Coordinates of N, CA and C in Angstrom, one line a residue:
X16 N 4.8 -6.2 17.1 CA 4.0 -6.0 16.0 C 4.7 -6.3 14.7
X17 N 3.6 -7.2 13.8 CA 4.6 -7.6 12.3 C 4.7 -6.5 11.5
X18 N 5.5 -6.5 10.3 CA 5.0 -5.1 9.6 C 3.9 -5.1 8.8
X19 N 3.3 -4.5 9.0 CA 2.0 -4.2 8.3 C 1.7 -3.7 6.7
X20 N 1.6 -3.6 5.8 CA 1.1 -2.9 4.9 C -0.5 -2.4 4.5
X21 N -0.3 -1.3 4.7 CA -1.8 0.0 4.4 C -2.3 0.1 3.0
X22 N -3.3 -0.3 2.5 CA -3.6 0.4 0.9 C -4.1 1.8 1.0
X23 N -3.9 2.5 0.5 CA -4.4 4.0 -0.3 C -5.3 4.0 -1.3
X24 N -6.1 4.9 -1.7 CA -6.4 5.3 -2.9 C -5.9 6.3 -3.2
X25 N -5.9 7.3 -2.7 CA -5.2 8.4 -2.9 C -4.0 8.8 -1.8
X26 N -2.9 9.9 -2.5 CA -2.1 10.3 -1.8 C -2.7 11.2 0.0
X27 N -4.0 11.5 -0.2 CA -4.9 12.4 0.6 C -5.8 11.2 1.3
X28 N -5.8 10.1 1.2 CA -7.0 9.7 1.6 C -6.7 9.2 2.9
X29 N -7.9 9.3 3.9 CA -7.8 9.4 5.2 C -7.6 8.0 5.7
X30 N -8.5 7.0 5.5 CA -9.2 5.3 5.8 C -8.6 4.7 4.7
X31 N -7.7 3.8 5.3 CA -7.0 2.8 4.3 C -7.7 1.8 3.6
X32 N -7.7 1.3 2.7 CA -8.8 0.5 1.9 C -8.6 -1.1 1.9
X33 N -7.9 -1.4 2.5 CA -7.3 -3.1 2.9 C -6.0 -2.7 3.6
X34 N -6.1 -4.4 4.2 CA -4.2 -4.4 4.9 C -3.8 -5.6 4.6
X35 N -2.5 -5.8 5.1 CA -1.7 -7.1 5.0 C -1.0 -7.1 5.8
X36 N -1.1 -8.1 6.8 CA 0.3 -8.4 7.9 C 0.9 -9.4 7.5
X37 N 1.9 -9.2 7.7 CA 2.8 -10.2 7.7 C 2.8 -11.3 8.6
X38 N 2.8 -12.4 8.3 CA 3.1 -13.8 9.5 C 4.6 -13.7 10.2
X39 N 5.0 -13.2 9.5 CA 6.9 -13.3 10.0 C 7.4 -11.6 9.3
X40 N 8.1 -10.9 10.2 CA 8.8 -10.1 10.2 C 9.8 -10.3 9.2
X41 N 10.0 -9.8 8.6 CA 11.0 -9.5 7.5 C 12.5 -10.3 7.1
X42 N 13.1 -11.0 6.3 CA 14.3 -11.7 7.0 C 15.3 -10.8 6.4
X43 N 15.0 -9.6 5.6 CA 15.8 -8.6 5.0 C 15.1 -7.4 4.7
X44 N 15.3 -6.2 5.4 CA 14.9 -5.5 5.2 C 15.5 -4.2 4.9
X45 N 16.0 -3.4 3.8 CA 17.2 -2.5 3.4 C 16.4 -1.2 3.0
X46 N 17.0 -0.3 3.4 CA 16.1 0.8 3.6 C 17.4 1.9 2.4
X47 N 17.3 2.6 1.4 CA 17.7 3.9 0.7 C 16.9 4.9 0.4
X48 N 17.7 5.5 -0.3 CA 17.1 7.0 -1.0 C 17.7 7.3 -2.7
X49 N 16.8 7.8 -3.1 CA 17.1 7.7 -4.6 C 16.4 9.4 -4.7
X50 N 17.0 9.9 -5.9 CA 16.4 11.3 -6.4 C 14.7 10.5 -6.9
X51 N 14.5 12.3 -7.4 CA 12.9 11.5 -8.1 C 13.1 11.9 -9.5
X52 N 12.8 10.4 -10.0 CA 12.5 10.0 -11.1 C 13.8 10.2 -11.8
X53 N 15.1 10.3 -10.8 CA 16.6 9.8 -11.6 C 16.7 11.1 -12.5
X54 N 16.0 12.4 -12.5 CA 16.2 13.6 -13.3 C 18.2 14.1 -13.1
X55 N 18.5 14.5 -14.0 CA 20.1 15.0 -14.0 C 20.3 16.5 -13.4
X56 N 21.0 16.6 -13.1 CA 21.3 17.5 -11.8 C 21.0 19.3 -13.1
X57 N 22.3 18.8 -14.3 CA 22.3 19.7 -15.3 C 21.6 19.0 -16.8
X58 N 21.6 20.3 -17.4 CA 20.9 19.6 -19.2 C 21.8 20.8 -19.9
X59 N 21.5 20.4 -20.9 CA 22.6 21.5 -22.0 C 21.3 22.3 -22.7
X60 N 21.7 23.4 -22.8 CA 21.6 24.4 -23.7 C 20.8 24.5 -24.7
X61 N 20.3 25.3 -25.8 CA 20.7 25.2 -27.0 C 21.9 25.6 -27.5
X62 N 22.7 26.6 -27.0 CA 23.8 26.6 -27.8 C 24.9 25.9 -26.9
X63 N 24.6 24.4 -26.1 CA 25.9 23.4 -26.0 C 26.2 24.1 -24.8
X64 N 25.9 24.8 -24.0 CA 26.4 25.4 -22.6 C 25.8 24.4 -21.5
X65 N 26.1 23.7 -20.0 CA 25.3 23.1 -19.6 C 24.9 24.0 -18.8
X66 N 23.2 24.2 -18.4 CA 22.9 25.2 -16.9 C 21.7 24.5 -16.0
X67 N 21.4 25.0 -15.0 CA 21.0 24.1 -14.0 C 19.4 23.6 -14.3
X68 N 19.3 22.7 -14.1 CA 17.9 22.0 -14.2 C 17.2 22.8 -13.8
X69 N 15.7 23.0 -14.0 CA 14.6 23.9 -13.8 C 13.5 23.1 -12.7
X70 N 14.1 21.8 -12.5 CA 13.5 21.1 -11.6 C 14.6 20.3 -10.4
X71 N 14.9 21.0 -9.6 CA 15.4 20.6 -8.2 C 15.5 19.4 -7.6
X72 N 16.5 18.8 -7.9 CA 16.2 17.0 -6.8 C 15.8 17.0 -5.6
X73 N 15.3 15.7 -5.1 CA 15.4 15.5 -3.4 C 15.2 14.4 -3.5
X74 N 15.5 13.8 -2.2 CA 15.5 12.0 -2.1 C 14.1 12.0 -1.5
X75 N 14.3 10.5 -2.6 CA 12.7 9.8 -1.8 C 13.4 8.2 -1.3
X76 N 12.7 8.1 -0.3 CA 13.2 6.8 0.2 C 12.9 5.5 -0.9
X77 N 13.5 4.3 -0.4 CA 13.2 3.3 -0.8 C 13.3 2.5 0.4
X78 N 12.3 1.2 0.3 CA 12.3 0.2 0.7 C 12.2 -1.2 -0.1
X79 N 13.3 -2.3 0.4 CA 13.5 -3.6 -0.1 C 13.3 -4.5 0.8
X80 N 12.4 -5.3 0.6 CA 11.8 -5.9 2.0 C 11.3 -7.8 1.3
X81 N 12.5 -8.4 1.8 CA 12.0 -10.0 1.9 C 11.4 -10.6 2.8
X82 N 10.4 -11.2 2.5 CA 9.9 -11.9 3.5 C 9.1 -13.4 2.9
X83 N 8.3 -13.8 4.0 CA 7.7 -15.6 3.5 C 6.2 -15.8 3.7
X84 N 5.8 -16.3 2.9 CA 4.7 -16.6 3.3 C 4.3 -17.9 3.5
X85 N 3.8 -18.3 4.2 CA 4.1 -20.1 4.9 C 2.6 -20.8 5.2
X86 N 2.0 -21.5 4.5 CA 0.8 -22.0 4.7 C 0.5 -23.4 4.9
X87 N 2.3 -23.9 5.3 CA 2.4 -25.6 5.9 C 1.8 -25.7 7.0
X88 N 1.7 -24.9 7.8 CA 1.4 -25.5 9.6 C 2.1 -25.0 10.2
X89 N 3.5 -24.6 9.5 CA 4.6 -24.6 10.8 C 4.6 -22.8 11.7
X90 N 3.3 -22.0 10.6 CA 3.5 -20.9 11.6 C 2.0 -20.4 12.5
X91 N 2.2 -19.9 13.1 CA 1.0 -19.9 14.0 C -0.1 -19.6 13.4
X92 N -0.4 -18.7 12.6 CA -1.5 -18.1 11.9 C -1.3 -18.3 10.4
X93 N -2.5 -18.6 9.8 CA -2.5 -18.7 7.9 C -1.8 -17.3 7.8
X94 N -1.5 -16.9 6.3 CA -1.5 -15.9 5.7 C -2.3 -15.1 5.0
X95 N -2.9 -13.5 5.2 CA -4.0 -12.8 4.9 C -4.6 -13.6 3.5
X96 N -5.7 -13.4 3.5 CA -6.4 -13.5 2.1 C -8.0 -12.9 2.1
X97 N -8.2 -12.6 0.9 CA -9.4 -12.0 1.0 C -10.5 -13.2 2.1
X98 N -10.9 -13.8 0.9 CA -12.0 -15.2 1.4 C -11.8 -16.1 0.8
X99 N -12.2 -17.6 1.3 CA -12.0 -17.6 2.7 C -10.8 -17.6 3.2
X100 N -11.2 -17.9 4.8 CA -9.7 -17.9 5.5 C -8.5 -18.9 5.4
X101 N -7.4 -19.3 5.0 CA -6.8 -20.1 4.5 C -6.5 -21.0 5.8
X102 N -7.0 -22.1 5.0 CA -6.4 -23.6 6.1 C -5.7 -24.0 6.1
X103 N -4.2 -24.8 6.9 CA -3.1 -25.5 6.6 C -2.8 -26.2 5.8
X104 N -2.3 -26.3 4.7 CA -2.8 -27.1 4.0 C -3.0 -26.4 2.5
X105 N -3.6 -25.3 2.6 CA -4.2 -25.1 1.5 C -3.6 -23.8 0.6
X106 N -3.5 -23.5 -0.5 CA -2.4 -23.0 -1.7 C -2.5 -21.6 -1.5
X107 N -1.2 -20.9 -0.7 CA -0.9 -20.0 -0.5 C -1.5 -18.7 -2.2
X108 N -1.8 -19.5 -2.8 CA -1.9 -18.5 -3.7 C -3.5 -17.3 -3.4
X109 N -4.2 -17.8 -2.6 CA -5.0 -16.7 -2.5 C -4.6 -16.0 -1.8
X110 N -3.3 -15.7 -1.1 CA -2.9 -14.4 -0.4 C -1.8 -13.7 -1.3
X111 N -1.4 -14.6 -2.1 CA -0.4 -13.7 -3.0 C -1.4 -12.9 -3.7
X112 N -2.7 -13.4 -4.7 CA -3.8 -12.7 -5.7 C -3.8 -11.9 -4.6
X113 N -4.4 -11.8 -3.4 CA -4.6 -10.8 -1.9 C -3.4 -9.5 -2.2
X114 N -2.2 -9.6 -1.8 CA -1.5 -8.8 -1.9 C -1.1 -8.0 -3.3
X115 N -1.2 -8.8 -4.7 CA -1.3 -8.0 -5.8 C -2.2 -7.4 -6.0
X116 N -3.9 -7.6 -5.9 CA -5.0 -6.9 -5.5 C -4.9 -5.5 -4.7
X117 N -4.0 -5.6 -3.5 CA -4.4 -4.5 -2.9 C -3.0 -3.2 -3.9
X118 N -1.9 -3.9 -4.4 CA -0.3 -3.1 -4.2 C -0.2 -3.0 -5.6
X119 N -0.2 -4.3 -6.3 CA 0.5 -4.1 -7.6 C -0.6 -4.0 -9.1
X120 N -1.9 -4.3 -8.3 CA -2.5 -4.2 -10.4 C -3.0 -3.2 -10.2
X121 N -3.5 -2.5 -11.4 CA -4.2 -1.4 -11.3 C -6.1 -1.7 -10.7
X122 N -5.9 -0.4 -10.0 CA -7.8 -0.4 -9.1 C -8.6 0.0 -10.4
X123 N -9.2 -0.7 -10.7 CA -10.4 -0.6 -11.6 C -11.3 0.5 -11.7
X124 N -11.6 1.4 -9.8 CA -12.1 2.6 -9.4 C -11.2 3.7 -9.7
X125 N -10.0 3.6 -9.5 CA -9.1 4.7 -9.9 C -8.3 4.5 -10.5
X126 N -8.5 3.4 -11.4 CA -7.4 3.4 -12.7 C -5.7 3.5 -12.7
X127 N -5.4 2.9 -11.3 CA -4.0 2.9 -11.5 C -3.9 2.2 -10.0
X128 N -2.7 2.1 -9.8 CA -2.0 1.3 -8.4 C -2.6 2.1 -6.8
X129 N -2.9 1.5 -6.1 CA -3.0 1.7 -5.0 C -1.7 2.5 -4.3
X130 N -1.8 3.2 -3.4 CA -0.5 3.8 -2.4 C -0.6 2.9 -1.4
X131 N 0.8 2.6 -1.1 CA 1.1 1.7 0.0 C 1.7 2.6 1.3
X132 N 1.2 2.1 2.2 CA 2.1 2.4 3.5 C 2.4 1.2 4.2
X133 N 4.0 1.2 4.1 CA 4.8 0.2 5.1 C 5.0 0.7 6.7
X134 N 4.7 -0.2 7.5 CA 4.7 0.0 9.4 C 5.1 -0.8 9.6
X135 N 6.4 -0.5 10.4 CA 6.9 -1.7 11.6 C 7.6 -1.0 12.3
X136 N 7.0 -1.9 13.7 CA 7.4 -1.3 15.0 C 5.9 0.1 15.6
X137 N 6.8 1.1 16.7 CA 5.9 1.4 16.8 C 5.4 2.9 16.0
X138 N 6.1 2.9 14.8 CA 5.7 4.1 13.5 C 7.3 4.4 13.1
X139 N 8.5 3.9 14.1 CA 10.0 4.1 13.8 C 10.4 4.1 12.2
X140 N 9.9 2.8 12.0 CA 10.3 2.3 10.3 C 8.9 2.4 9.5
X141 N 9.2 3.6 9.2 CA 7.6 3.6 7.8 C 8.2 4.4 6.1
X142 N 7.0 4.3 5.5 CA 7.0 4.5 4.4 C 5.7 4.8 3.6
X143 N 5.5 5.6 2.5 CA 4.2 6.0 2.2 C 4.8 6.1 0.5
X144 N 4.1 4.7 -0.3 CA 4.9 5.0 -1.8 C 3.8 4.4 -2.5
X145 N 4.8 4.1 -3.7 CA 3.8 2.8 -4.2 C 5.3 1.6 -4.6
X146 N 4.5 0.4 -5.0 CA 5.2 -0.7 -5.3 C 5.8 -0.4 -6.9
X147 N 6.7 -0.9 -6.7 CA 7.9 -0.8 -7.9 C 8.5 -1.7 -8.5
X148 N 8.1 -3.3 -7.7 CA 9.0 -4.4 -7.7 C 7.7 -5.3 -7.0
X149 N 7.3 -6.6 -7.5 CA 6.8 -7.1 -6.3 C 7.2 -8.8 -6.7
X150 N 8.2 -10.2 -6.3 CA 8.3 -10.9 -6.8 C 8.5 -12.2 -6.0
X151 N 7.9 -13.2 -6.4 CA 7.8 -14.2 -5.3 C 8.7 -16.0 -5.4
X152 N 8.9 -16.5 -5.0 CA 9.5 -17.8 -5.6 C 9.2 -18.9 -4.7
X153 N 8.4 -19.6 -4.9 CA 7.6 -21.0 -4.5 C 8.6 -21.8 -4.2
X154 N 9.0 -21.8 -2.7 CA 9.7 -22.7 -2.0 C 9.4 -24.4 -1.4
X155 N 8.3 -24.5 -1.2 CA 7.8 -25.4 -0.7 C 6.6 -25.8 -1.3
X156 N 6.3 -27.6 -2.1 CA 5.0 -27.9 -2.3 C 4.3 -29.2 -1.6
X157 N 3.0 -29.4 -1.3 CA 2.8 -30.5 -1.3 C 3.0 -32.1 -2.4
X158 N 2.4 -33.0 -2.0 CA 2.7 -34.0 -2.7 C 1.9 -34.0 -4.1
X159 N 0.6 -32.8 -4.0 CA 0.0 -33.1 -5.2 C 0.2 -32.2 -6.0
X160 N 1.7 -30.9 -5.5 CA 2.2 -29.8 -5.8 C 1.1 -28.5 -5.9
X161 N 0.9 -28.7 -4.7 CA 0.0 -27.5 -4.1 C 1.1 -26.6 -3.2
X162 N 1.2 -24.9 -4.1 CA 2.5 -24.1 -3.3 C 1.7 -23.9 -1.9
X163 N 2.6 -24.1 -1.1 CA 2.4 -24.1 0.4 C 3.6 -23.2 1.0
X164 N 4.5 -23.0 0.3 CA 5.7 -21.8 1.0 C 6.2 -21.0 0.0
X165 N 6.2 -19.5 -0.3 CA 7.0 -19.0 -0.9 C 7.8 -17.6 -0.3
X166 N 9.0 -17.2 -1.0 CA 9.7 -16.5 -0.6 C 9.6 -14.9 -1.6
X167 N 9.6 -13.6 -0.8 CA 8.5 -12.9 -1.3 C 9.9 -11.5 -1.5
X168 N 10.2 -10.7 -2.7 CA 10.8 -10.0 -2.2 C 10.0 -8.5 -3.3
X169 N 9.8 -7.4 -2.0 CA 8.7 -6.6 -2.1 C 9.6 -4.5 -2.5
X170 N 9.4 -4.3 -3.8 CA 10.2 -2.8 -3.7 C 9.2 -1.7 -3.5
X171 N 9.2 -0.9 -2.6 CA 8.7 0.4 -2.5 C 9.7 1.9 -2.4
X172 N 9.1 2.5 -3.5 CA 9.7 4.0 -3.6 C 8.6 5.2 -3.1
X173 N 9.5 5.7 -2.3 CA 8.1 7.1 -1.4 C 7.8 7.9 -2.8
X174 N 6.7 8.3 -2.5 CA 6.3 9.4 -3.1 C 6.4 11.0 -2.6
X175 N 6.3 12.3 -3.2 CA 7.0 13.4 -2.9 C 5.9 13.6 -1.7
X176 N 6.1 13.9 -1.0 CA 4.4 14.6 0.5 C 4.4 16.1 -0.6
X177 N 2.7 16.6 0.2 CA 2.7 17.7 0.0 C 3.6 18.7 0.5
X178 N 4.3 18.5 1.6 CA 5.0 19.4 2.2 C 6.5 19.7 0.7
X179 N 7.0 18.9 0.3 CA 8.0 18.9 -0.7 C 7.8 19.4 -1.8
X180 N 6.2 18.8 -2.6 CA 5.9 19.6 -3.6 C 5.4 21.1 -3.0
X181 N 5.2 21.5 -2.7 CA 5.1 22.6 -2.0 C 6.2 23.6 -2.1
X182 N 7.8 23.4 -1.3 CA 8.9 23.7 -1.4 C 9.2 24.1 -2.6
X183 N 9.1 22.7 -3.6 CA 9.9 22.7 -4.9 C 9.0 24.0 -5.7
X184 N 7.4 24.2 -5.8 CA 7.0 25.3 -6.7 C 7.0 26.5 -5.8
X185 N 8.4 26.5 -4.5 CA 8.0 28.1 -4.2 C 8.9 28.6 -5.0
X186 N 8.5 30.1 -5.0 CA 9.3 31.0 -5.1 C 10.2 31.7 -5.0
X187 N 10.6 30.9 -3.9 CA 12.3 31.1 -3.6 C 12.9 30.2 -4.4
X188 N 13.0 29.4 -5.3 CA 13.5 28.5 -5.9 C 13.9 29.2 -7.2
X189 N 15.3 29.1 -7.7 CA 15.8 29.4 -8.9 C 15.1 28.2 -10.3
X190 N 14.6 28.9 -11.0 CA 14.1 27.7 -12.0 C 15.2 28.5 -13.3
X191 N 15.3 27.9 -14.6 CA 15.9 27.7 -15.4 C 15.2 27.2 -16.8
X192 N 13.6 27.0 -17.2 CA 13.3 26.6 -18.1 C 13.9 27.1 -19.7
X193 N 13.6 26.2 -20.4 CA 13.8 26.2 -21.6 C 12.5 26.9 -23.0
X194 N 12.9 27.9 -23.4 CA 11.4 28.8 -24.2 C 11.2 27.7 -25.1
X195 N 9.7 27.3 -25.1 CA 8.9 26.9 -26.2 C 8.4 27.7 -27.0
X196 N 8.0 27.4 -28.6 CA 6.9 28.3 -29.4 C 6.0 28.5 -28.3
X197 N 5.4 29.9 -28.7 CA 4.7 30.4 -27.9 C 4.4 30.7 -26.1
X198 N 5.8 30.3 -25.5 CA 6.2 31.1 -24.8 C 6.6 32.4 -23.8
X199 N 6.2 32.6 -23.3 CA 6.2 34.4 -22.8 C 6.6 34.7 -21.6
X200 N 7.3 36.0 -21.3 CA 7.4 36.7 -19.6 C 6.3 36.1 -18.8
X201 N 5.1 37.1 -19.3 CA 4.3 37.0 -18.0 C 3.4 36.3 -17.7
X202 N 3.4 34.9 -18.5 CA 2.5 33.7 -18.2 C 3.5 33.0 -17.8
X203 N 5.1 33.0 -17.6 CA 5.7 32.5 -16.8 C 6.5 32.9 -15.3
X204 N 6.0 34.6 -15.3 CA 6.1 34.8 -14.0 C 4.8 34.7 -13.3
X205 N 3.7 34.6 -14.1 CA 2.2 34.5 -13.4 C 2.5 32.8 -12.9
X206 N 3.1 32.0 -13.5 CA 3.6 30.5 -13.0 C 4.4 30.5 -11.8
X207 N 5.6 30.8 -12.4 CA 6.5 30.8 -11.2 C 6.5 31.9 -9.7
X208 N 5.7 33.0 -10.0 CA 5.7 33.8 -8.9 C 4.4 34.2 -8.7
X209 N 3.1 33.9 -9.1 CA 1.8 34.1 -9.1 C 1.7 35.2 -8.8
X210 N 2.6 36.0 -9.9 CA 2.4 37.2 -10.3 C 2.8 37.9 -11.2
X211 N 1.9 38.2 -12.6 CA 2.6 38.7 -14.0 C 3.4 39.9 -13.8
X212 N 3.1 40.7 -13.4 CA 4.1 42.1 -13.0 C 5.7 41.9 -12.9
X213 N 6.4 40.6 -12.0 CA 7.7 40.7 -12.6 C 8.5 40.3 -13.5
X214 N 7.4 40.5 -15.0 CA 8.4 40.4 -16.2 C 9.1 41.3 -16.7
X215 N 8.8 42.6 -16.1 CA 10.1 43.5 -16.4 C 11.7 43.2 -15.4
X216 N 11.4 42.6 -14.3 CA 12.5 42.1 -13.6 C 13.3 41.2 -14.1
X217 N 12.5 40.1 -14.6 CA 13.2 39.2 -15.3 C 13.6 39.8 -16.6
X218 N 13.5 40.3 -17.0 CA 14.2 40.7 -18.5 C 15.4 41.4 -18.4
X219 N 15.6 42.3 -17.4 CA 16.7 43.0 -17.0 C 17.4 41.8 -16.6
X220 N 16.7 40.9 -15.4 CA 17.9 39.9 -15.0 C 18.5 39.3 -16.2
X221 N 18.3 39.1 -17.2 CA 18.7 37.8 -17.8 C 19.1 38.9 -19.2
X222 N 19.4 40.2 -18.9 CA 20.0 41.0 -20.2 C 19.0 41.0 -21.9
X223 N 18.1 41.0 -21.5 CA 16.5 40.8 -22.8 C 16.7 42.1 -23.3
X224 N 16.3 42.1 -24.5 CA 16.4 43.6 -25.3 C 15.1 44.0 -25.4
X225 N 14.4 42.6 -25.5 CA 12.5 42.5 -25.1 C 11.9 41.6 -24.5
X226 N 10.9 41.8 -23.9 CA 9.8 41.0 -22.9 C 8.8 40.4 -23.8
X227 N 8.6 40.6 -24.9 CA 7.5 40.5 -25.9 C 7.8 39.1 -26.7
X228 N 9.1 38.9 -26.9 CA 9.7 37.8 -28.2 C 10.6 37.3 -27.8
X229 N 10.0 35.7 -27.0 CA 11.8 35.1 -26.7 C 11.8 34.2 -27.9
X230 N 13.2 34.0 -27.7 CA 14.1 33.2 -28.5 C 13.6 31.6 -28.3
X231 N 13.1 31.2 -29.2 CA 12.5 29.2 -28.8 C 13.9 29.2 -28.6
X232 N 14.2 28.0 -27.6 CA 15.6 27.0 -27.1 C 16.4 28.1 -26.5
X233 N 16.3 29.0 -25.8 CA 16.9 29.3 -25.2 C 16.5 29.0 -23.6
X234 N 17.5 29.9 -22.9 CA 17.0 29.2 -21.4 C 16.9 30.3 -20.7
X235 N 15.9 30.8 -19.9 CA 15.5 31.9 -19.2 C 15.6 31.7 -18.0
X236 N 16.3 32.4 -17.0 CA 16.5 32.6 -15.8 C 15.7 33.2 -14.8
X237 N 14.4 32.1 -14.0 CA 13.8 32.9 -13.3 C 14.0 32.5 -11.4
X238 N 14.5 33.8 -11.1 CA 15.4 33.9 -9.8 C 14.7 34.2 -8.7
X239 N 14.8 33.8 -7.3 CA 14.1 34.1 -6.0 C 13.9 35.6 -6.7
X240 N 12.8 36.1 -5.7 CA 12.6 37.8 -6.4 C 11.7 37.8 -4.5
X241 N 12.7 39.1 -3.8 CA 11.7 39.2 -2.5 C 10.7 40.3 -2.7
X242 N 9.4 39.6 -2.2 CA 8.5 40.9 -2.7 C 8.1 41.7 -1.3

């Protein structure tokens, strides 16, 4: 099986909305993990102390994946394209427009990029992101300089599953935010613990003199609490 790529519209949606196979399996394919969105572990203060981010890292994979798309003859089958079906012979460029259509421009219905799912093999090597990188270079043309080969190198970064966002807003999680104007206890334990009642807990934890008036820029400590 070549690797495949799945379009999305949504992170939830059931029935994939186009695909793309590949003609040739990958000639590079490098697989990482990156935090999300490159957030810093710590932030400082207002008064210059550093204390822990109020939002928890975790790795999301990456995928870097080269490959070809070849519409001389020399491979057994054209390369996808909407319509029509491409003839030997004829300018690879309607499967490139094909693959930026489904991955890289914004959907006109939902106003932003498609979600991608990468498959190869028999589900061993996957991925569920969107594209981050997508770039090509015209290796091969005819005599009337019609592109007929190019070489494709493709970035995808996962996106968080439900199961992860999930994790990160429980309540077992130490958060750390920073008080804005207008600010308060118990619209931020009704956030963080979906439940206003432990703002007298929190005020003890964090040594408050009041529950009523925090300090803008300071940093409030709200801690696992077992109920």
């Amino acid at each position: 099986m070549n690797m495949t790529f799945l379009a999305f519209d949504g992170v939830d949606s059931f029935l994939p909305s186009g695909m793309y196979e590949l003609q040739l399996n990958p000639s590079s394919h490098k697989i990482g993990f990156e935090d999300n969105d490159g957030k810093p572990m710590n932030e400082k203060a207002a008064d210059g102390q550093m204390v822990e981010t109020s939002e928890p890292l975790f790795s999301l994979k990456t995928w870097e994946v080269d490959f070809i798309i070849d519409n001389t003859g020399a491979v057994e089958w054209p390369p996808p394209a909407m319509t029509p079906i491409l003839t030997p012979g004829s300018s690879i460029y309607p499967s490139l427009s094909y693959f930026n259509s489904l991955f890289v421009e914004p959907d006109d219905e939902i106003h932003s990029r498609k979600y991608i799912k990468g498959i190869w093999g028999l589900g061993d090597l996957t991925i569920f992101g969107r594209v981050t990188s997508f770039k090509y270079n015209y290796t091969f043309h005819s005599n009337i300089g019609t592109p007929l080969r190019a070489e494709c190198s493709l970035s995808i970064k996962e996106v968080p599953s439900f199961s992860l966002m999930d994790y990160f807003m429980s309540p077992d999680i130490t958060r750390i935010p920073k008080v804005k104007d207008s600010d308060n206890l118990i619209d931020f334990c009704q956030e963080y613990y979906n439940d206003k009642n432990y703002y007298i807990k929190v005020a003890e934890h964090n040594n408050l003199s009041s529950f009523r008036k925090l300090k803008t820029g300071t940093n409030i400590e709200f801690p696992p609490i077992k109920k």
